[in-house]
Structures are given as C-alpha cells and as structure tokens.
C-alpha cells in the first residue's frame, strides 16, 4: 500500500492506486458561517440540501428526487435539465429562489479533476447511460442547464467525491481530522498530502507556466494560483485505494475464493483490494468458501444445493447478523433456513467461523492500508509521534459488530508511533459538500 501511494503521486506513474488530486487545499477552521447548498447525485436519487452554519453547529434541510430510468438513459442535456428542475423546486420549497447561494456538487461517478470546480466524466456507472456526457465537464453541464432555465442562479464552487466530503464533515467537529475513509458497499480513503510531494500537480503547474509565457490560454489558472499561494501547503488526495493489487502485488495473499469472486464480477482483474474488503463482495467471498467446504463433504453433509450455487444469494448483511449471534446460534440457523440450507449445529458453528474469518481479514487489510497512510503523514512531517483523526463512513464500519474494533487494533499494532482517533461521519455528501463550498469560497475571497 505504501509503495502504491508513493507511486501514484508521481507524474509518470502507472500505479493502480490513482491518487487523484481533489484541489481541496484547506480543512474547515470553525469560522464557516451562512447558508450553502449541497447537491448530491450518487445513484437513482438526487438530493438537494440547504446547510446553515452558525458558530460550530450546522442545520440541514433536504429533499430527495428520483431520477426516472428514461432520464438516466436519455441524453446528457435531459439529465442535467432534470437536475436543474430539482434544484429549482428545492429553492422554491425553501423560499430561496431569488437568492444566489454557493453550492458544492457531490458527483459519485469517476471524474478527472483539473480544478476544484471542474471535472470531466470518465465513464458512467450504476446504470446511467446519458449520452453526450462522457468526456465533458459535469459542472459546466449543470451550469448550462441552470442558465437555460433563466429562473434561478447558482454559484457552483466545488465538485467533490464522497470520501473527501466525509473527511471535511468530521474536520468541522475535530480539526485534527485530515483523513476520510469509506468502509461500506465500496471502500476508499483520502488524506491531506504535502503539496511538494504531488509531482503530477507540480508538472501541471510547470506546463501551465510555459503555456502562459507562449501566450496560450491558461486552462489551469486555478492550479497555478493555488501553487503560488503561500498558505496552501497541502492538498486532499483521493487515493482510490480499491485498485491496489490490480498489478498482481497482492497475489501472495489472494485466495482461490477471491479469484472466483473476481472472475464472476463485471470488472475482472480490477479493484482487487476492494473485492477483499468491501460490503459489495464479502458475502460472495463467504459463499465461495461455503461452496468449497460443502463440495469437500465438510458442510451440509456434502449436499450442494441450488441456493448455494446462486451468486449473490449470501448478502453481506448476513455476516453482521451471524457474527452478532450468541451461543445458541439461533440467528445463524434462521438465515440458513431462509436460504434453504438445512444444517446441523456443527454446520452453524462452521458458517459463523467462516463469516468471522472473512470480515476479520477485510478489517485487517483496511487497517494495514490505514497504517501505511498515517505513517506516511508522520514521516512527511518529520515527527516522532503523530496525533490525527479519521472521519469514517459506511455500513461495514458502522453496523458490523467487530469490523471497527479490528480495524482500530490493526492500526494500533502496525503504526505504533501514531495515535489515530476514528470519528463516525454524518452527512459526508451533504454537510461535507457544503463545507467544501464554504472553504473554497473562503479561499477564493482571500
């Protein structure tokens, strides 16, 4: 992980950990005041939020809008017109239609950012197929849709990733927070990196300077200005650490069960670390283990049922339920019966142990990754000891009975020179987006 982090920061690296610059240079300092909009497109729903900051408190108001399938799979113009209509409705609902508010836009699809308020859509995911969008700046598309309406005005100051939002949301409560982590359906981490270590930003700024000297249009004026600002010593990096292992560096710990899960996935050979650590895949890893044990006659009297052969049938939520079970194993038996798997008490013990091993490994791998990050930050700053906080979100961390504890213990053992406090985040994509808008405007106004 540490090697991948360092490689990803280099300008000409082909590291599987992408280390994407977020262009967020500052964390909240507690002086944020006023009203901000947060817009959140993460799937089939679009959320519009109004966040009011007063001293170190905040209040949120929100409304959820469904994105119809025909809009998701229509044209890009239709999709962004629909989003603009939702924003207009929300402002009307809040009595703010004639007010120009700064907004943060959480857009949970792969984007290549060149400034805090620009992002080129790399590819649609999650069932979206809106045409004439990929390769285009999504902030510009939303601005143009709002302009076409001519009845609302919006100052979109930041495009953000939900992991960065998680960090910012917690940093508002605890200014030691300089890391954000998602441990849920997917997994990701961001952290504040020293600007001098981000070669790809240094290279971009140098190229921009050369272009400007030649009289060409300065497309990265924001990056250049940020580089020159004396106070901007750090930038939040979105690691996209789920790609660790795509180059084979994890092959010595990848099991035959992981290989089966990968080969049956829609993105074979990709996101290998994520497939060992995230909620989307852990249930499937367990199913592969149970299938193998049954075929070897060690479980369910060697009877391989059709249920057990069905991909996705063993949901990750079952791991939490099974591992929460007490000695009577009633929960285990109940779940197995729901799945049509009729086993003995001994079978239930084995199933519970498999769930425990798979989730423990996931937590330890995430803990090892976190240890690499906090030690890197400590070394960056030349410290013997680091005291830092991490904002965490995601169902695996919040709802699994043991995941968070194993994660913390692993970090403690593997990074003994770091004291790491974990803060559960609330509203990373809402409050976090509004905070980034507030910080971005504060920086812009300096």
Short mmCIF file of C-alpha atoms in Angstrom, two decimals:
data_model
loop_
_atom_site.label_atom_id
_atom_site.label_comp_id
_atom_site.label_asym_id
_atom_site.label_seq_id
_atom_site.Cartn_x
_atom_site.Cartn_y
_atom_site.Cartn_z
CA UNK A 1 0.00 0.00 0.00
CA UNK A 2 2.75 2.45 0.94
CA UNK A 3 4.63 1.75 -2.28
CA UNK A 4 1.42 2.28 -4.29
CA UNK A 5 0.66 5.59 -2.55
CA UNK A 6 4.12 6.93 -3.34
CA UNK A 7 3.98 5.69 -6.95
CA UNK A 8 0.53 7.22 -7.53
CA UNK A 9 1.82 10.69 -6.62
CA UNK A 10 4.44 10.55 -9.35
CA UNK A 11 3.56 12.24 -12.62
CA UNK A 12 4.50 9.39 -14.97
CA UNK A 13 3.37 6.53 -12.75
CA UNK A 14 1.05 3.75 -13.83
CA UNK A 15 0.22 2.94 -10.20
CA UNK A 16 -3.01 1.02 -9.60
CA UNK A 17 -3.69 3.48 -6.74
CA UNK A 18 -4.73 6.54 -8.74
CA UNK A 19 -4.06 9.26 -6.10
CA UNK A 20 -6.43 11.78 -7.71
CA UNK A 21 -5.96 15.45 -6.75
CA UNK A 22 -9.16 16.92 -5.28
CA UNK A 23 -7.99 20.57 -5.34
CA UNK A 24 -9.23 20.89 -1.76
CA UNK A 25 -6.37 22.71 -0.01
CA UNK A 26 -7.90 23.57 3.34
CA UNK A 27 -10.00 21.88 6.01
CA UNK A 28 -12.69 23.76 7.99
CA UNK A 29 -11.41 26.06 10.74
CA UNK A 30 -14.70 26.60 12.59
CA UNK A 31 -15.30 30.08 11.14
CA UNK A 32 -17.73 28.82 8.46
CA UNK A 33 -20.97 30.81 8.56
CA UNK A 34 -24.05 31.23 6.43
CA UNK A 35 -26.15 29.18 4.01
CA UNK A 36 -24.79 26.76 1.44
CA UNK A 37 -26.35 24.36 -1.00
CA UNK A 38 -25.20 20.76 -1.38
CA UNK A 39 -26.24 18.76 -4.44
CA UNK A 40 -25.74 15.00 -4.36
CA UNK A 41 -26.02 12.70 -7.36
CA UNK A 42 -24.89 9.24 -6.31
CA UNK A 43 -27.35 6.84 -7.91
CA UNK A 44 -31.03 6.67 -8.78
CA UNK A 45 -31.79 9.51 -6.36
CA UNK A 46 -30.71 13.14 -6.42
CA UNK A 47 -30.60 15.08 -3.14
CA UNK A 48 -30.71 18.82 -2.72
CA UNK A 49 -29.69 20.14 0.70
CA UNK A 50 -29.53 23.51 2.42
CA UNK A 51 -26.90 23.63 5.16
CA UNK A 52 -26.79 26.51 7.63
CA UNK A 53 -23.56 27.02 9.60
CA UNK A 54 -23.62 29.04 12.81
CA UNK A 55 -20.58 29.02 15.08
CA UNK A 56 -19.57 25.32 15.14
CA UNK A 57 -23.06 23.97 14.66
CA UNK A 58 -24.98 23.18 11.49
CA UNK A 59 -28.57 22.52 10.46
CA UNK A 60 -29.58 20.55 7.38
CA UNK A 61 -32.74 20.65 5.28
CA UNK A 62 -33.08 18.33 2.34
CA UNK A 63 -35.36 16.89 -0.29
CA UNK A 64 -34.91 13.69 -2.32
CA UNK A 65 -35.77 13.43 -6.01
CA UNK A 66 -35.98 10.24 -8.07
CA UNK A 67 -34.16 10.05 -11.40
CA UNK A 68 -36.50 8.23 -13.85
CA UNK A 69 -34.92 5.46 -15.94
CA UNK A 70 -35.68 7.31 -19.19
CA UNK A 71 -33.71 10.31 -17.85
CA UNK A 72 -30.80 8.12 -16.63
CA UNK A 73 -30.53 6.58 -20.09
CA UNK A 74 -31.55 9.58 -22.22
CA UNK A 75 -29.32 12.47 -23.29
CA UNK A 76 -26.90 14.37 -21.07
CA UNK A 77 -28.86 17.56 -21.67
CA UNK A 78 -32.09 15.91 -20.47
CA UNK A 79 -30.40 14.59 -17.33
CA UNK A 80 -28.87 17.92 -16.32
CA UNK A 81 -32.10 19.77 -17.19
CA UNK A 82 -33.86 17.38 -14.80
CA UNK A 83 -31.29 18.12 -12.07
CA UNK A 84 -31.72 21.87 -12.65
CA UNK A 85 -35.50 21.42 -12.33
CA UNK A 86 -34.98 19.59 -8.99
CA UNK A 87 -32.71 22.39 -7.72
CA UNK A 88 -35.31 24.99 -8.77
CA UNK A 89 -38.07 23.07 -6.96
CA UNK A 90 -35.94 22.80 -3.81
CA UNK A 91 -35.05 26.52 -3.78
CA UNK A 92 -38.73 27.34 -4.26
CA UNK A 93 -39.62 24.93 -1.43
CA UNK A 94 -37.10 26.64 0.88
CA UNK A 95 -38.17 30.16 -0.18
CA UNK A 96 -34.74 30.89 -1.68
CA UNK A 97 -35.49 31.03 -5.39
CA UNK A 98 -34.20 34.58 -5.76
CA UNK A 99 -31.06 34.04 -3.65
CA UNK A 100 -27.67 33.22 -5.20
CA UNK A 101 -26.07 30.63 -2.94
CA UNK A 102 -22.65 28.93 -3.14
CA UNK A 103 -23.04 25.20 -3.81
CA UNK A 104 -20.99 22.02 -3.51
CA UNK A 105 -21.79 19.25 -6.01
CA UNK A 106 -21.18 15.66 -4.88
CA UNK A 107 -20.95 13.62 -8.07
CA UNK A 108 -20.20 9.97 -7.31
CA UNK A 109 -19.02 8.88 -10.73
CA UNK A 110 -15.42 8.66 -11.99
CA UNK A 111 -14.16 12.15 -12.86
CA UNK A 112 -10.80 13.63 -13.78
CA UNK A 113 -10.50 16.99 -11.99
CA UNK A 114 -8.23 19.84 -13.07
CA UNK A 115 -9.58 22.37 -10.55
CA UNK A 116 -11.93 22.30 -7.58
CA UNK A 117 -14.92 23.31 -9.71
CA UNK A 118 -14.29 21.27 -12.86
CA UNK A 119 -14.46 17.54 -13.52
CA UNK A 120 -14.55 15.56 -16.74
CA UNK A 121 -16.78 12.49 -16.59
CA UNK A 122 -14.62 9.44 -17.39
CA UNK A 123 -17.44 6.88 -17.59
CA UNK A 124 -20.97 6.37 -16.33
CA UNK A 125 -21.61 3.61 -13.77
CA UNK A 126 -24.63 2.42 -11.70
CA UNK A 127 -26.98 2.08 -14.68
CA UNK A 128 -26.52 5.62 -16.03
CA UNK A 129 -26.04 5.88 -19.79
CA UNK A 130 -26.88 9.51 -20.58
CA UNK A 131 -25.37 10.32 -23.97
CA UNK A 132 -23.02 13.22 -24.79
CA UNK A 133 -21.77 13.35 -21.19
CA UNK A 134 -18.63 11.23 -21.02
CA UNK A 135 -15.59 13.37 -21.75
CA UNK A 136 -17.49 16.53 -20.76
CA UNK A 137 -17.19 18.76 -17.69
CA UNK A 138 -20.19 17.91 -15.48
CA UNK A 139 -20.09 21.24 -13.63
CA UNK A 140 -20.33 23.12 -16.95
CA UNK A 141 -23.24 20.89 -18.00
CA UNK A 142 -25.12 21.72 -14.78
CA UNK A 143 -24.33 25.43 -15.09
CA UNK A 144 -25.60 25.43 -18.69
CA UNK A 145 -28.81 23.64 -17.65
CA UNK A 146 -29.41 26.27 -14.95
CA UNK A 147 -28.70 29.04 -17.46
CA UNK A 148 -31.25 27.57 -19.90
CA UNK A 149 -33.96 27.87 -17.22
CA UNK A 150 -33.20 31.55 -16.58
CA UNK A 151 -35.17 31.49 -13.30
CA UNK A 152 -32.52 30.56 -10.71
CA UNK A 153 -28.89 31.48 -10.12
CA UNK A 154 -26.34 29.18 -8.53
CA UNK A 155 -22.66 29.60 -7.68
CA UNK A 156 -21.20 26.07 -8.02
CA UNK A 157 -17.85 26.45 -6.30
CA UNK A 158 -16.82 22.81 -5.77
CA UNK A 159 -17.16 19.35 -7.29
CA UNK A 160 -16.46 16.68 -4.68
CA UNK A 161 -16.03 13.00 -4.02
CA UNK A 162 -17.98 11.48 -1.09
CA UNK A 163 -14.77 10.35 0.68
CA UNK A 164 -13.46 13.92 0.71
CA UNK A 165 -16.86 15.05 2.00
CA UNK A 166 -16.58 12.55 4.85
CA UNK A 167 -13.22 13.99 5.91
CA UNK A 168 -14.49 17.57 5.74
CA UNK A 169 -17.65 16.78 7.71
CA UNK A 170 -15.57 15.37 10.60
CA UNK A 171 -12.93 18.10 10.35
CA UNK A 172 -15.66 20.61 11.17
CA UNK A 173 -16.02 18.92 14.59
CA UNK A 174 -12.37 17.97 15.11
CA UNK A 175 -9.64 19.97 13.37
CA UNK A 176 -7.17 17.09 13.78
CA UNK A 177 -9.16 15.23 11.10
CA UNK A 178 -7.08 15.04 7.92
CA UNK A 179 -8.18 11.61 6.64
CA UNK A 180 -11.51 10.39 5.28
CA UNK A 181 -12.40 6.72 4.87
CA UNK A 182 -15.37 4.86 3.40
CA UNK A 183 -15.93 1.27 4.54
CA UNK A 184 -19.29 0.24 3.16
CA UNK A 185 -20.53 -1.13 -0.14
CA UNK A 186 -17.24 0.13 -1.57
CA UNK A 187 -14.02 1.24 0.07
CA UNK A 188 -11.88 4.34 -0.38
CA UNK A 189 -9.64 6.75 1.51
CA UNK A 190 -8.49 10.35 1.14
CA UNK A 191 -5.94 12.33 3.16
CA UNK A 192 -4.12 15.67 3.22
CA UNK A 193 -0.81 15.28 1.36
CA UNK A 194 2.10 17.74 1.28
CA UNK A 195 1.80 19.71 -1.96
CA UNK A 196 5.51 19.35 -2.69
CA UNK A 197 5.09 15.54 -2.88
CA UNK A 198 2.39 15.66 -5.58
CA UNK A 199 4.51 15.55 -8.73
CA UNK A 200 1.53 15.50 -11.10
CA UNK A 201 0.40 18.90 -9.75
CA UNK A 202 3.93 20.29 -9.93
CA UNK A 203 4.20 19.11 -13.54
CA UNK A 204 0.82 20.58 -14.49
CA UNK A 205 1.72 23.94 -12.95
CA UNK A 206 5.05 23.98 -14.84
CA UNK A 207 3.31 23.22 -18.16
CA UNK A 208 0.74 25.94 -17.43
CA UNK A 209 3.53 28.45 -16.83
CA UNK A 210 5.16 27.52 -20.15
CA UNK A 211 1.82 27.88 -21.99
CA UNK A 212 1.19 31.28 -20.43
CA UNK A 213 4.65 32.51 -21.46
CA UNK A 214 3.83 31.46 -25.02
CA UNK A 215 0.62 33.47 -24.88
CA UNK A 216 -1.65 30.42 -24.85
CA UNK A 217 -4.86 30.31 -22.85
CA UNK A 218 -4.21 29.36 -19.22
CA UNK A 219 -6.53 26.39 -18.71
CA UNK A 220 -5.14 25.61 -15.27
CA UNK A 221 -5.05 29.09 -13.80
CA UNK A 222 -6.63 27.74 -10.63
CA UNK A 223 -3.89 25.14 -10.16
CA UNK A 224 -1.20 27.72 -10.85
CA UNK A 225 -2.67 30.22 -8.41
CA UNK A 226 -3.05 27.54 -5.76
CA UNK A 227 0.58 26.52 -6.21
CA UNK A 228 1.70 30.10 -5.66
CA UNK A 229 -0.44 30.72 -2.59
CA UNK A 230 1.98 30.55 0.34
CA UNK A 231 -0.55 29.17 2.81
CA UNK A 232 -1.50 26.25 0.55
CA UNK A 233 0.97 23.63 1.69
CA UNK A 234 -1.32 20.58 1.42
CA UNK A 235 -3.95 19.11 -0.86
CA UNK A 236 -6.51 16.40 -0.20
CA UNK A 237 -5.73 13.35 -2.33
CA UNK A 238 -8.48 10.88 -3.23
CA UNK A 239 -6.44 7.66 -3.23
CA UNK A 240 -8.98 5.29 -4.89
CA UNK A 241 -7.11 2.58 -2.96
CA UNK A 242 -9.55 -0.15 -4.04
CA UNK A 243 -7.33 -0.67 -7.11
CA UNK A 244 -4.40 -1.96 -5.03
CA UNK A 245 -3.45 -5.40 -6.32
CA UNK A 246 -4.58 -4.91 -9.92
CA UNK A 247 -0.91 -5.26 -10.90
CA UNK A 248 -0.52 -8.58 -9.05
CA UNK A 249 1.15 -7.18 -5.91
CA UNK A 250 -1.42 -8.94 -3.67
CA UNK A 251 -1.21 -12.32 -5.40
CA UNK A 252 0.56 -13.93 -2.44
CA UNK A 253 -2.47 -13.31 -0.17
CA UNK A 254 -5.27 -13.66 -2.73
CA UNK A 255 -7.09 -16.99 -2.23
CA UNK A 256 -8.86 -19.24 -4.71
CA UNK A 257 -12.12 -17.84 -3.27
CA UNK A 258 -11.07 -14.27 -4.15
CA UNK A 259 -10.17 -15.43 -7.65
CA UNK A 260 -13.66 -16.95 -8.11
CA UNK A 261 -15.30 -13.72 -6.92
CA UNK A 262 -13.13 -11.68 -9.30
CA UNK A 263 -13.78 -13.93 -12.31
CA UNK A 264 -17.55 -13.73 -11.77
CA UNK A 265 -17.53 -9.92 -11.43
CA UNK A 266 -18.30 -7.38 -14.15
CA UNK A 267 -14.80 -5.84 -13.83
CA UNK A 268 -12.43 -8.82 -13.85
CA UNK A 269 -8.89 -8.06 -12.70
CA UNK A 270 -9.92 -4.65 -11.35
CA UNK A 271 -10.42 -3.36 -7.78
CA UNK A 272 -8.77 -6.43 -6.23
CA UNK A 273 -8.29 -4.78 -2.80
CA UNK A 274 -11.91 -3.60 -2.81
CA UNK A 275 -13.09 -7.15 -3.58
CA UNK A 276 -11.38 -8.37 -0.40
CA UNK A 277 -12.56 -5.56 1.87
CA UNK A 278 -15.91 -4.06 0.84
CA UNK A 279 -19.52 -4.88 1.57
CA UNK A 280 -20.35 -5.45 -2.08
CA UNK A 281 -18.17 -8.58 -2.16
CA UNK A 282 -17.73 -10.06 1.35
CA UNK A 283 -20.96 -12.07 1.24
CA UNK A 284 -19.87 -13.56 -2.08
CA UNK A 285 -16.44 -14.49 -0.65
CA UNK A 286 -18.24 -16.32 2.19
CA UNK A 287 -20.50 -18.15 -0.31
CA UNK A 288 -17.45 -19.35 -2.26
CA UNK A 289 -15.87 -20.72 0.94
CA UNK A 290 -19.11 -22.48 1.98
CA UNK A 291 -19.47 -23.94 -1.52
CA UNK A 292 -15.93 -25.34 -1.41
CA UNK A 293 -16.36 -26.81 2.10
CA UNK A 294 -19.64 -28.45 1.05
CA UNK A 295 -18.11 -29.96 -2.09
CA UNK A 296 -15.37 -31.40 0.12
CA UNK A 297 -18.01 -33.00 2.37
CA UNK A 298 -17.20 -30.78 5.36
CA UNK A 299 -20.52 -28.90 5.44
CA UNK A 300 -24.23 -29.64 4.90
CA UNK A 301 -23.42 -33.38 4.58
CA UNK A 302 -21.80 -32.67 1.24
CA UNK A 303 -25.12 -31.65 -0.35
CA UNK A 304 -24.55 -28.75 -2.76
CA UNK A 305 -27.95 -27.05 -3.10
CA UNK A 306 -29.01 -24.81 -5.97
CA UNK A 307 -29.22 -21.95 -3.48
CA UNK A 308 -25.56 -22.30 -2.56
CA UNK A 309 -24.66 -22.23 -6.25
CA UNK A 310 -26.52 -18.91 -6.78
CA UNK A 311 -24.20 -15.85 -6.99
CA UNK A 312 -25.15 -13.02 -4.65
CA UNK A 313 -27.50 -15.13 -2.53
CA UNK A 314 -25.39 -14.72 0.63
CA UNK A 315 -25.72 -10.99 1.34
CA UNK A 316 -23.07 -9.12 3.31
CA UNK A 317 -25.68 -8.07 5.90
CA UNK A 318 -25.85 -11.75 6.89
CA UNK A 319 -22.24 -11.53 8.12
CA UNK A 320 -23.23 -8.82 10.61
CA UNK A 321 -26.29 -10.76 11.74
CA UNK A 322 -24.45 -14.07 12.08
CA UNK A 323 -21.47 -12.58 13.91
CA UNK A 324 -23.81 -10.83 16.35
CA UNK A 325 -25.29 -14.22 17.30
CA UNK A 326 -24.80 -15.66 20.76
CA UNK A 327 -24.05 -19.24 21.76
CA UNK A 328 -27.49 -20.58 20.80
CA UNK A 329 -26.77 -19.80 17.10
CA UNK A 330 -30.48 -19.10 16.51
CA UNK A 331 -29.72 -16.27 14.06
CA UNK A 332 -27.35 -18.48 12.06
CA UNK A 333 -29.92 -21.26 11.79
CA UNK A 334 -32.67 -18.81 10.86
CA UNK A 335 -30.61 -17.32 8.00
CA UNK A 336 -29.56 -20.74 6.73
CA UNK A 337 -33.22 -21.86 6.74
CA UNK A 338 -34.22 -18.71 4.80
CA UNK A 339 -31.67 -19.75 2.20
CA UNK A 340 -32.95 -23.32 2.15
CA UNK A 341 -29.75 -24.63 3.75
CA UNK A 342 -30.66 -27.17 6.42
CA UNK A 343 -27.62 -27.83 8.57
CA UNK A 344 -26.67 -29.21 11.94
CA UNK A 345 -25.48 -27.23 14.95
CA UNK A 346 -21.92 -28.07 13.86
CA UNK A 347 -22.66 -26.60 10.40
CA UNK A 348 -23.83 -23.38 12.06
CA UNK A 349 -20.58 -23.12 14.02
CA UNK A 350 -18.56 -23.53 10.81
CA UNK A 351 -20.65 -20.92 8.93
CA UNK A 352 -20.20 -18.44 11.78
CA UNK A 353 -16.43 -19.07 11.81
CA UNK A 354 -16.18 -18.52 8.03
CA UNK A 355 -18.02 -15.18 8.35
CA UNK A 356 -15.70 -14.17 11.19
CA UNK A 357 -12.53 -15.00 9.21
CA UNK A 358 -13.68 -13.18 6.05
CA UNK A 359 -14.76 -9.98 7.86
CA UNK A 360 -11.68 -10.00 10.11
CA UNK A 361 -9.39 -10.22 7.11
CA UNK A 362 -11.25 -7.29 5.48
CA UNK A 363 -10.85 -5.15 8.62
CA UNK A 364 -7.16 -6.07 8.97
CA UNK A 365 -6.44 -5.23 5.32
CA UNK A 366 -8.14 -1.83 5.71
CA UNK A 367 -6.21 -1.35 8.97
CA UNK A 368 -2.92 -2.16 7.23
CA UNK A 369 -3.77 0.35 4.50
CA UNK A 370 -4.65 3.00 7.09
CA UNK A 371 -1.38 2.29 8.94
CA UNK A 372 0.53 2.95 5.69
CA UNK A 373 -1.27 6.29 5.28
CA UNK A 374 -0.80 7.59 8.84
CA UNK A 375 2.87 6.56 8.88
CA UNK A 376 3.36 8.36 5.57
CA UNK A 377 1.80 11.52 7.02
CA UNK A 378 4.02 11.23 10.13
CA UNK A 379 7.16 10.85 8.01
CA UNK A 380 6.07 13.70 5.70
CA UNK A 381 6.06 15.99 8.73
CA UNK A 382 9.27 14.67 10.27
CA UNK A 383 7.51 13.70 13.52
CA UNK A 384 8.42 11.01 16.04
CA UNK A 385 4.76 10.82 17.04
CA UNK A 386 1.56 11.75 15.15
CA UNK A 387 -1.83 12.54 16.69
CA UNK A 388 -4.53 12.52 13.99
CA UNK A 389 -8.25 11.90 13.49
CA UNK A 390 -10.03 9.98 10.72
CA UNK A 391 -13.59 10.63 9.53
CA UNK A 392 -15.25 7.31 8.69
CA UNK A 393 -18.49 6.45 6.95
CA UNK A 394 -20.05 3.30 5.54
CA UNK A 395 -22.30 0.48 6.70
CA UNK A 396 -19.47 -2.02 7.24
CA UNK A 397 -17.76 0.27 9.73
CA UNK A 398 -20.93 1.46 11.42
CA UNK A 399 -23.08 -1.68 11.51
CA UNK A 400 -20.78 -4.72 11.58
CA UNK A 401 -20.26 -5.92 15.20
CA UNK A 402 -16.45 -6.33 15.03
CA UNK A 403 -15.12 -4.56 11.91
CA UNK A 404 -14.39 -1.18 13.53
CA UNK A 405 -12.63 -2.72 16.54
CA UNK A 406 -10.40 -4.99 14.43
CA UNK A 407 -9.58 -2.04 12.14
CA UNK A 408 -8.52 0.14 15.09
CA UNK A 409 -6.46 -2.64 16.70
CA UNK A 410 -4.64 -3.31 13.42
CA UNK A 411 -3.72 0.36 13.00
CA UNK A 412 -2.51 0.50 16.62
CA UNK A 413 -0.22 -2.53 16.10
CA UNK A 414 1.07 -1.58 12.63
CA UNK A 415 1.55 2.15 13.23
CA UNK A 416 2.70 2.30 16.88
CA UNK A 417 4.05 5.85 16.52
CA UNK A 418 0.61 7.20 15.58
CA UNK A 419 -2.39 7.89 17.81
CA UNK A 420 -5.39 7.59 15.47
CA UNK A 421 -8.88 8.63 16.56
CA UNK A 422 -11.80 7.40 14.45
CA UNK A 423 -14.82 9.69 14.15
CA UNK A 424 -18.03 8.32 12.57
CA UNK A 425 -19.11 10.83 9.93
CA UNK A 426 -22.62 12.09 9.41
CA UNK A 427 -23.74 13.52 6.08
CA UNK A 428 -20.40 13.45 4.23
CA UNK A 429 -22.05 14.04 0.87
CA UNK A 430 -24.33 16.75 2.32
CA UNK A 431 -22.65 18.66 5.14
CA UNK A 432 -19.22 17.77 3.70
CA UNK A 433 -20.11 19.20 0.30
CA UNK A 434 -21.41 22.40 1.88
CA UNK A 435 -18.23 22.74 3.96
CA UNK A 436 -16.05 22.33 0.87
CA UNK A 437 -18.11 25.06 -0.80
CA UNK A 438 -17.58 27.26 2.27
CA UNK A 439 -13.83 26.59 2.38
CA UNK A 440 -13.48 27.06 -1.40
CA UNK A 441 -15.28 30.40 -1.23
CA UNK A 442 -13.17 31.46 1.76
CA UNK A 443 -10.01 30.67 -0.23
CA UNK A 444 -11.36 32.40 -3.34
CA UNK A 445 -12.17 35.54 -1.34
CA UNK A 446 -8.66 35.74 0.19
#
